Short mmCIF file of N, CA and C in Angstrom, two decimals:
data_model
loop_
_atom_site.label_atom_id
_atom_site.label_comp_id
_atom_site.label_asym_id
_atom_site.label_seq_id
_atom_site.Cartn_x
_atom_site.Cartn_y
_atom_site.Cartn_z
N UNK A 1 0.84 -1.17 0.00
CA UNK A 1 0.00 0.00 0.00
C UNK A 1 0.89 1.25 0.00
N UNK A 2 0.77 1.98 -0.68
CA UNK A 2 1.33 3.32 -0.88
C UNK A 2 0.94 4.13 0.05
N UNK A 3 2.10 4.90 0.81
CA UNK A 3 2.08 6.24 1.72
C UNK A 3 1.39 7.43 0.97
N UNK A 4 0.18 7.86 2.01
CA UNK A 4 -0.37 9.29 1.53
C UNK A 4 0.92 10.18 1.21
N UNK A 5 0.73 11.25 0.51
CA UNK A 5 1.29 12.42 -0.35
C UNK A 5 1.65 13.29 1.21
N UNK A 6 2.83 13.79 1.77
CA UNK A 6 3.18 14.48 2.26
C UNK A 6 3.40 15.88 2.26
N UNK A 7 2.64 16.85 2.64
CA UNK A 7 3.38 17.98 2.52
C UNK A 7 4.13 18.88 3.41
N UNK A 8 5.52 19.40 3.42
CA UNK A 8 6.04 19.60 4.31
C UNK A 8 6.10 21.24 4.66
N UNK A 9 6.40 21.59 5.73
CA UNK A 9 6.01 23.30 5.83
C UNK A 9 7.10 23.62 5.32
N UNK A 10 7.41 25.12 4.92
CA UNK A 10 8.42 25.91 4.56
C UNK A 10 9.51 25.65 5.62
N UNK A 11 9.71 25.52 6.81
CA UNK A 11 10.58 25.78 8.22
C UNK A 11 11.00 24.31 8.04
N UNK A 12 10.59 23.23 7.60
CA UNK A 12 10.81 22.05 7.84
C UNK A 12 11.95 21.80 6.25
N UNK A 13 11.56 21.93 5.61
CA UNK A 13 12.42 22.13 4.33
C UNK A 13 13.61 22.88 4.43
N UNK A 14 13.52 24.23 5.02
CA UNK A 14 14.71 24.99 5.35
C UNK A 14 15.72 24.18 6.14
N UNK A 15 15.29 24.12 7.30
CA UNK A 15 16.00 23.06 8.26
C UNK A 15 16.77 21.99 7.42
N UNK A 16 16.12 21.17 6.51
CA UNK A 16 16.55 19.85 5.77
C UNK A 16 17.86 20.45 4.90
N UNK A 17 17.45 21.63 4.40
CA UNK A 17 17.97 22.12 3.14
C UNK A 17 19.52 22.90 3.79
N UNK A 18 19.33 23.36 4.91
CA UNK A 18 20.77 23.92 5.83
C UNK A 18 21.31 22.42 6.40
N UNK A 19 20.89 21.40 6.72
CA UNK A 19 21.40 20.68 7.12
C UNK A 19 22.40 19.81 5.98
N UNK A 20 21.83 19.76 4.80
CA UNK A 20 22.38 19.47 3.18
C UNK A 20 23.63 20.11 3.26
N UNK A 21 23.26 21.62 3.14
CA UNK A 21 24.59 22.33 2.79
C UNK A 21 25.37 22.61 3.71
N UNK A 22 25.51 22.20 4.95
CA UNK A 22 26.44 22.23 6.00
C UNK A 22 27.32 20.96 5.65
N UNK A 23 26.86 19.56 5.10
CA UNK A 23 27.62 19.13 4.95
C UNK A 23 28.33 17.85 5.76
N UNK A 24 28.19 18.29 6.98
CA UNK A 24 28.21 17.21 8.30
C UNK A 24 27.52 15.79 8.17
N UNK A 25 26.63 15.51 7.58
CA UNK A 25 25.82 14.13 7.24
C UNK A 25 26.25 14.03 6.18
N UNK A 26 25.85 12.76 5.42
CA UNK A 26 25.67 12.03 3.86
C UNK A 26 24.12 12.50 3.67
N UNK A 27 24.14 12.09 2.48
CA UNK A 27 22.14 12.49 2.26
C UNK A 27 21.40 11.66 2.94
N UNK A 28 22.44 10.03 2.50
CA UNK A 28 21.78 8.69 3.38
C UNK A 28 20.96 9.25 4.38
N UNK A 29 22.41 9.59 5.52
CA UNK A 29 21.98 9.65 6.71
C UNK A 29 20.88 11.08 7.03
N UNK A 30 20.60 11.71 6.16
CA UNK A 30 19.74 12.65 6.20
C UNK A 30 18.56 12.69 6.26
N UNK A 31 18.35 11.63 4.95
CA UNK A 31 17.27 11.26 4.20
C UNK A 31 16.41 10.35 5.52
N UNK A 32 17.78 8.95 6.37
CA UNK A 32 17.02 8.68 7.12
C UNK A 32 16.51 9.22 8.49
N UNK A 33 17.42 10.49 9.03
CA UNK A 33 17.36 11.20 10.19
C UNK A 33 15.82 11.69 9.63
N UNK A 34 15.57 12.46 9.04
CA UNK A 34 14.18 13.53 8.82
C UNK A 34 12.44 13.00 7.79
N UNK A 35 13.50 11.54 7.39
CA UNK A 35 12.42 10.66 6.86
C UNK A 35 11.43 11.28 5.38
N UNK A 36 12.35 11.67 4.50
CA UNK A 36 12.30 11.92 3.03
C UNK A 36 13.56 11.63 2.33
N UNK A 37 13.26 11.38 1.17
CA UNK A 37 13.71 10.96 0.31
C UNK A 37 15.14 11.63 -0.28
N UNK A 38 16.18 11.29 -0.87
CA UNK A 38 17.23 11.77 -0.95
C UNK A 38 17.02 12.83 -2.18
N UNK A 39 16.29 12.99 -2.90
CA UNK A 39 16.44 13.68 -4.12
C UNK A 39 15.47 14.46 -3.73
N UNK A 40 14.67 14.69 -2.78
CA UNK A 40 13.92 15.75 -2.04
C UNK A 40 14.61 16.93 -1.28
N UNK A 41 15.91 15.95 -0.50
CA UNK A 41 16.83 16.84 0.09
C UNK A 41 17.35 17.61 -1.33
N UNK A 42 17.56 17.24 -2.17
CA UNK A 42 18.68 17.92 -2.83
C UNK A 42 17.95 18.41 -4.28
N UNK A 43 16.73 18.43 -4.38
CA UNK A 43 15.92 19.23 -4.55
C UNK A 43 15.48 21.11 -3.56
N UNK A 44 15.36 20.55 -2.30
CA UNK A 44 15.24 21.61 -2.07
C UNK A 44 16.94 22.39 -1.12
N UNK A 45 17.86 21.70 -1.45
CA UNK A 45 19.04 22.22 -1.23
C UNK A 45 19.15 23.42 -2.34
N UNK A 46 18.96 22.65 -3.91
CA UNK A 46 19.42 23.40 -4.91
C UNK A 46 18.49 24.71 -4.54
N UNK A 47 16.94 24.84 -4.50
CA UNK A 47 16.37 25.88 -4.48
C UNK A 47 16.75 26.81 -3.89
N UNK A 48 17.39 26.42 -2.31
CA UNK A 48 17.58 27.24 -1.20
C UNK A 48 18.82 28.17 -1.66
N UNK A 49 19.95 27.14 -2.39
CA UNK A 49 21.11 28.21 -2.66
C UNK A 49 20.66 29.05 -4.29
N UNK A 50 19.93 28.96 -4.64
CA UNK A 50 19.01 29.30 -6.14
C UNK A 50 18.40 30.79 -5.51
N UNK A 51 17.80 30.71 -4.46
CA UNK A 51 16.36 31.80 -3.94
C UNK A 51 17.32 32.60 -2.74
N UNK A 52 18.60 32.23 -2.31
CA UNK A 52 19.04 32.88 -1.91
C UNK A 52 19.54 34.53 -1.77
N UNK A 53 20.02 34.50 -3.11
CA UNK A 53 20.10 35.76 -3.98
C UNK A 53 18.76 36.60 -3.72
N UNK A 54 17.91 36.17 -3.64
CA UNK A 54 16.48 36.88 -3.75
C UNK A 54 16.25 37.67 -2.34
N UNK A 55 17.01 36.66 -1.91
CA UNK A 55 16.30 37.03 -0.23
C UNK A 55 17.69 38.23 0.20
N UNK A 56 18.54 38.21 -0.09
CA UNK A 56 19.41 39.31 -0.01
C UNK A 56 19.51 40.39 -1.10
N UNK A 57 18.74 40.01 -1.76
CA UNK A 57 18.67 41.69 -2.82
C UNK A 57 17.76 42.39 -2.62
N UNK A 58 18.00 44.01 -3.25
CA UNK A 58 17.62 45.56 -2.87
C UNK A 58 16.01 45.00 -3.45
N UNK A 59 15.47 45.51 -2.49
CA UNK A 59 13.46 45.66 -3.32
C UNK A 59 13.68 46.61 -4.51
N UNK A 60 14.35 47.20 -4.34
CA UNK A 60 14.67 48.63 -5.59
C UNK A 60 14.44 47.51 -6.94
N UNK A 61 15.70 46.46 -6.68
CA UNK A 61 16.01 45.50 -7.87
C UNK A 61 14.72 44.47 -8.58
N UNK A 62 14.02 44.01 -6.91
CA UNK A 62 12.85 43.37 -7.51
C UNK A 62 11.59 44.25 -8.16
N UNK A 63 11.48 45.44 -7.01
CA UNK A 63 10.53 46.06 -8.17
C UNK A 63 10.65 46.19 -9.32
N UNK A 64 11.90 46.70 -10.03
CA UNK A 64 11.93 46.70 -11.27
C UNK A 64 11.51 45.70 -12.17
N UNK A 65 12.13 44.62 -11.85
CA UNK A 65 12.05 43.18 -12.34
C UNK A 65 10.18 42.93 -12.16
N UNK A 66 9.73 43.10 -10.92
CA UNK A 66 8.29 43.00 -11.21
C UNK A 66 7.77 44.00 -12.28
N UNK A 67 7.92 45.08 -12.53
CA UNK A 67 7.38 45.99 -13.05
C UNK A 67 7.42 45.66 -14.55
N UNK A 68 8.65 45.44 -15.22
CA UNK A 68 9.12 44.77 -16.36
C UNK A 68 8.34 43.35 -17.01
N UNK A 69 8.30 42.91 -15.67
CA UNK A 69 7.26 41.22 -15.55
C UNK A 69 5.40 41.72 -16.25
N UNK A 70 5.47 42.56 -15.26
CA UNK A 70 3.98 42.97 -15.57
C UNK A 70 3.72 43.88 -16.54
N UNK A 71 4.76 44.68 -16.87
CA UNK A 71 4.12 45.29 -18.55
C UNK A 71 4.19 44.29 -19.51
N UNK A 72 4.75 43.18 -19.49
CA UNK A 72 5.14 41.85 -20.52
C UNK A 72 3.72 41.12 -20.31
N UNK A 73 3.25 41.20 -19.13
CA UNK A 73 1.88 40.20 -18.91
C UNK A 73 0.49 41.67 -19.37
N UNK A 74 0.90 42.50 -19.50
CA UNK A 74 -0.30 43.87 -19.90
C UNK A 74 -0.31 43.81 -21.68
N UNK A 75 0.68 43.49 -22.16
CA UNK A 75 1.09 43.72 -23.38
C UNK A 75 -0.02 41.95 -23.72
N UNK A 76 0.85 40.96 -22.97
CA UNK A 76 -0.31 39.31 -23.29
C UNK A 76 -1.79 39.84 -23.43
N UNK A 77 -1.69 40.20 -22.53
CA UNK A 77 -3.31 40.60 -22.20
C UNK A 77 -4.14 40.79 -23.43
N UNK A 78 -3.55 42.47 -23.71
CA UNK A 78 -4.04 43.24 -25.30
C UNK A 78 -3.95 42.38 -26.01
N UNK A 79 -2.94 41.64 -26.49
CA UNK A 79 -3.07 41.13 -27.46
C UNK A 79 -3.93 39.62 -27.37
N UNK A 80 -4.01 38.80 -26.47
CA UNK A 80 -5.13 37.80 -26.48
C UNK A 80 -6.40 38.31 -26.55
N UNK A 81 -6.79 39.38 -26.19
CA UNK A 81 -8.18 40.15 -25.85
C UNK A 81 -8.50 40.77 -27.33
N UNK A 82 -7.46 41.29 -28.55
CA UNK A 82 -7.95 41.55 -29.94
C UNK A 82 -8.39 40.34 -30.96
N UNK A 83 -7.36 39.20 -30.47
CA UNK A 83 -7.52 38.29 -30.41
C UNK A 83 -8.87 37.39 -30.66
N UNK A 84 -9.58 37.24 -29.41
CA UNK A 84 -10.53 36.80 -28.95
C UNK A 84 -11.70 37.64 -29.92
N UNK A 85 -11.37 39.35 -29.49
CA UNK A 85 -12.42 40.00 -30.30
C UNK A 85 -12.24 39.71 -32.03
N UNK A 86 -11.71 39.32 -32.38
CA UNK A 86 -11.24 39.25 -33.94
C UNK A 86 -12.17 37.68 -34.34
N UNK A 87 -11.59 36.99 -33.51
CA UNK A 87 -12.24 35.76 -33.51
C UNK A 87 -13.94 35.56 -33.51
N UNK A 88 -14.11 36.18 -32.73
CA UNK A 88 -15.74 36.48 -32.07
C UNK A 88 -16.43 37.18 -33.18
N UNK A 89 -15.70 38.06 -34.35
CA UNK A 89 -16.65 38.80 -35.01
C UNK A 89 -16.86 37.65 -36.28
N UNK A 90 -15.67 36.88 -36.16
CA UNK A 90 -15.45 36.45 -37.56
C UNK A 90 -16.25 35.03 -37.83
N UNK A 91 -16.36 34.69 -36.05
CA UNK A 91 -17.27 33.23 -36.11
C UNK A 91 -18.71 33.97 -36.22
N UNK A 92 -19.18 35.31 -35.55
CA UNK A 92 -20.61 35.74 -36.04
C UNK A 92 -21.13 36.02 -36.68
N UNK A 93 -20.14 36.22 -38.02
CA UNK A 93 -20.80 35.88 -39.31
C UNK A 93 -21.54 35.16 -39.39
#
């Protein structure tokens, strides 16, 4: 019989994911200390040193980057929405 689907909190992952990159264990012994899977650890190892950067950079930097994000998703928009209207006149024929 297969184990229900686990989901683990953010604090519990962190923990796993500092304990990875410290280095002091094998994954083995990781995997069996905290009771997941080895490519889970090192799944969320990679993220942690990945999202790191994020968590120490200027908001100055992310706003921009959001702002840039969202005129790219304003621009989708218009153009699926002429789209749609173009479509709509041409099937009401």
């Amino acid at each position: 019989m297969k184990r229900k689907r686990r989901n683990h909190l953010p604090g519990f992952k962190a923990k796993v994911a500092l304990a990875a990159i410290k280095g002091d264990k094998t994954l083995a012994e990781l995997s069996e200390q905290f009771d997941v899977h080895q490519n889970q650890i090192q799944d969320w190892k990679k993220q942690l040193l990945e999202q790191a950067v994020s968590v120490f950079g200027s908001s100055q930097e992310r706003n921009n980057t959001d702002a840039a994000h969202l005129k790219e998703l304003h621009a989708k928009i218009g153009e699926l929405t002429l789209e749609n209207d173009f479509l709509a006149k041409a099937l009401g024929r």
